[in-house]
PDB file of C-alpha atoms in Angstrom:
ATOM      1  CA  UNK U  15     -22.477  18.948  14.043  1.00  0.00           C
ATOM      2  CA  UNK U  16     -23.371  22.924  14.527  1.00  0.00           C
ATOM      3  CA  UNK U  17     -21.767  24.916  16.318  1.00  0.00           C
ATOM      4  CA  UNK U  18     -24.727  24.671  18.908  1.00  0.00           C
ATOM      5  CA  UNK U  19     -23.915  21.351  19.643  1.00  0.00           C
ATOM      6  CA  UNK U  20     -20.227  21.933  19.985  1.00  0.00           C
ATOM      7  CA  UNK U  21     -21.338  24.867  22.428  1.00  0.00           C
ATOM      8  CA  UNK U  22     -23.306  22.498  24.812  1.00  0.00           C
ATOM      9  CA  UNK U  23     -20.665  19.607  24.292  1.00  0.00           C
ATOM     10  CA  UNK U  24     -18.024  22.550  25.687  1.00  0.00           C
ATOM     11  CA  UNK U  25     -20.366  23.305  28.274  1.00  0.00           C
ATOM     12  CA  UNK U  26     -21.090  19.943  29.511  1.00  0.00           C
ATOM     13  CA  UNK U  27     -17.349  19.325  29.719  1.00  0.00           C
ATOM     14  CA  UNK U  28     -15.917  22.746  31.430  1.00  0.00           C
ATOM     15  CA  UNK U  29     -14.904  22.919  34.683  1.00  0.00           C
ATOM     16  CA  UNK U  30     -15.901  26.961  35.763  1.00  0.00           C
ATOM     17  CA  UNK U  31     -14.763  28.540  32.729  1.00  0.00           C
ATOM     18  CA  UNK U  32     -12.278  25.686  31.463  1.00  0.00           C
ATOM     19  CA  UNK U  33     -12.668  22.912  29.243  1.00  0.00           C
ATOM     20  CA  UNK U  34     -11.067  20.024  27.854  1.00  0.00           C
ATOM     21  CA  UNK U  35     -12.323  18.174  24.982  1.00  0.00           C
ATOM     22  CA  UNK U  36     -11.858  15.277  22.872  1.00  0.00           C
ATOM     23  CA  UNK U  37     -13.774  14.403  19.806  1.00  0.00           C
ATOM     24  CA  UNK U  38     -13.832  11.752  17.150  1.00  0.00           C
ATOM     25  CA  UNK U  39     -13.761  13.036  13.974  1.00  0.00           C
ATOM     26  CA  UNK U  40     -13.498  11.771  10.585  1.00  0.00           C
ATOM     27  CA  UNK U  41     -11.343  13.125   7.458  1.00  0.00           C
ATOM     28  CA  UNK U  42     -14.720  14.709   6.446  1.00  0.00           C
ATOM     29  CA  UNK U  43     -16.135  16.503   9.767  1.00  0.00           C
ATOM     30  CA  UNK U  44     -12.527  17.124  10.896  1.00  0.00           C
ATOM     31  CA  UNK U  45     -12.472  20.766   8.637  1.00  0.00           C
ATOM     32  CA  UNK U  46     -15.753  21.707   9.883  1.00  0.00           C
ATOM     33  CA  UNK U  47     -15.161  21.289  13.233  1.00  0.00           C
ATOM     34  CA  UNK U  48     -12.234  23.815  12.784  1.00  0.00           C
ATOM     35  CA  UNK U  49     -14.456  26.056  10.989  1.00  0.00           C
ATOM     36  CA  UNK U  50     -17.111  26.152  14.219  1.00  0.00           C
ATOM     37  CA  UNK U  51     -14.329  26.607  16.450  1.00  0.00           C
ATOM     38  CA  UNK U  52     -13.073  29.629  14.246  1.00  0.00           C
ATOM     39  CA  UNK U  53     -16.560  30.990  14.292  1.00  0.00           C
ATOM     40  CA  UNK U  54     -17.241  30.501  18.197  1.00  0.00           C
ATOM     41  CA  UNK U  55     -13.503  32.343  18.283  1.00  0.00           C
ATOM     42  CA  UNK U  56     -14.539  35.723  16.301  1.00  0.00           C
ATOM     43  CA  UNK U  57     -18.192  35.461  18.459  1.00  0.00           C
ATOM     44  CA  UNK U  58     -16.058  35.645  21.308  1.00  0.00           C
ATOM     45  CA  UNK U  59     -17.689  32.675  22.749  1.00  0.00           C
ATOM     46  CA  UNK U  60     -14.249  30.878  23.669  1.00  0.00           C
ATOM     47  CA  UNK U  61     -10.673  31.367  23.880  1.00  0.00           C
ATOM     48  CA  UNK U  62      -8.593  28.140  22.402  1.00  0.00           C
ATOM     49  CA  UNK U  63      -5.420  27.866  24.022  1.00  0.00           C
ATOM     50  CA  UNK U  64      -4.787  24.438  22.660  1.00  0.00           C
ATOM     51  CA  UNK U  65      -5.741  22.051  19.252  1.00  0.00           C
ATOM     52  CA  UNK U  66      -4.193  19.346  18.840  1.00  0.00           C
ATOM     53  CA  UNK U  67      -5.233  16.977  15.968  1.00  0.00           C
ATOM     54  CA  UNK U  68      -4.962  13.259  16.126  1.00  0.00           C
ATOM     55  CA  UNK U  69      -5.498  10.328  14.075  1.00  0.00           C
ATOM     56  CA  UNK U  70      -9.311   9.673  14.844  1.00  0.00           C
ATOM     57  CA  UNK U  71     -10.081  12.782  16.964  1.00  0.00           C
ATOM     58  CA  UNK U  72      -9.327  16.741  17.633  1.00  0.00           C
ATOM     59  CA  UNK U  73      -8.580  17.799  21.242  1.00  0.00           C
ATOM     60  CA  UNK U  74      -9.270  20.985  22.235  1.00  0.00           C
ATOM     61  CA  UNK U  75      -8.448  22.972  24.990  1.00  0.00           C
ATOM     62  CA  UNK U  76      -8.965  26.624  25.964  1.00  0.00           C
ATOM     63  CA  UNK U  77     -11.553  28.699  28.264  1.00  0.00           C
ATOM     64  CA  UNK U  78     -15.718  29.811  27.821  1.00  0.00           C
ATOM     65  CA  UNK U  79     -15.842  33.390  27.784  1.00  0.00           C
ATOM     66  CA  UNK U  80     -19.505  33.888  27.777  1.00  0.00           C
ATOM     67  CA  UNK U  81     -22.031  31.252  27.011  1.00  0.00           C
ATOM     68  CA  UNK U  82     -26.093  31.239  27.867  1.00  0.00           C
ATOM     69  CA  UNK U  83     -27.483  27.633  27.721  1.00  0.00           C
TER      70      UNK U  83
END
């Protein structure tokens, strides 16, 4: 996964500027999915108000700040 994908995955599951997220994950894909949300943090892309990880997936929660499709 890039952090284009997670973009559109965001997208596809926001509600006006919200979103809610769950995705499977893996011990291996589980750091670099906290990497991409670091970097879509510092871009200013997306504010994360919550991350919770779980046994087999990450939730996310927070709000789009600015994203083009």
């Amino acid at each position: 996964m890039n952090k284009v994908e997670l973009l559109k995955k965001l997208l596809n599951s926001s509600r006006g500027n919200l979103f809610a997220l769950e995705i499977p994950t893996t011990k291996e894909n589980e750091n670099e999915i906290q990497d991409l949300i670091r970097v879509l943090e510092t871009e200013k892309r997306i504010k994360l108000r919550e991350n919770v990880q779980r046994e087999y997936s990450v939730y996310l929660q927070g709000i789009l700040k600015y994203a083009s499709e």
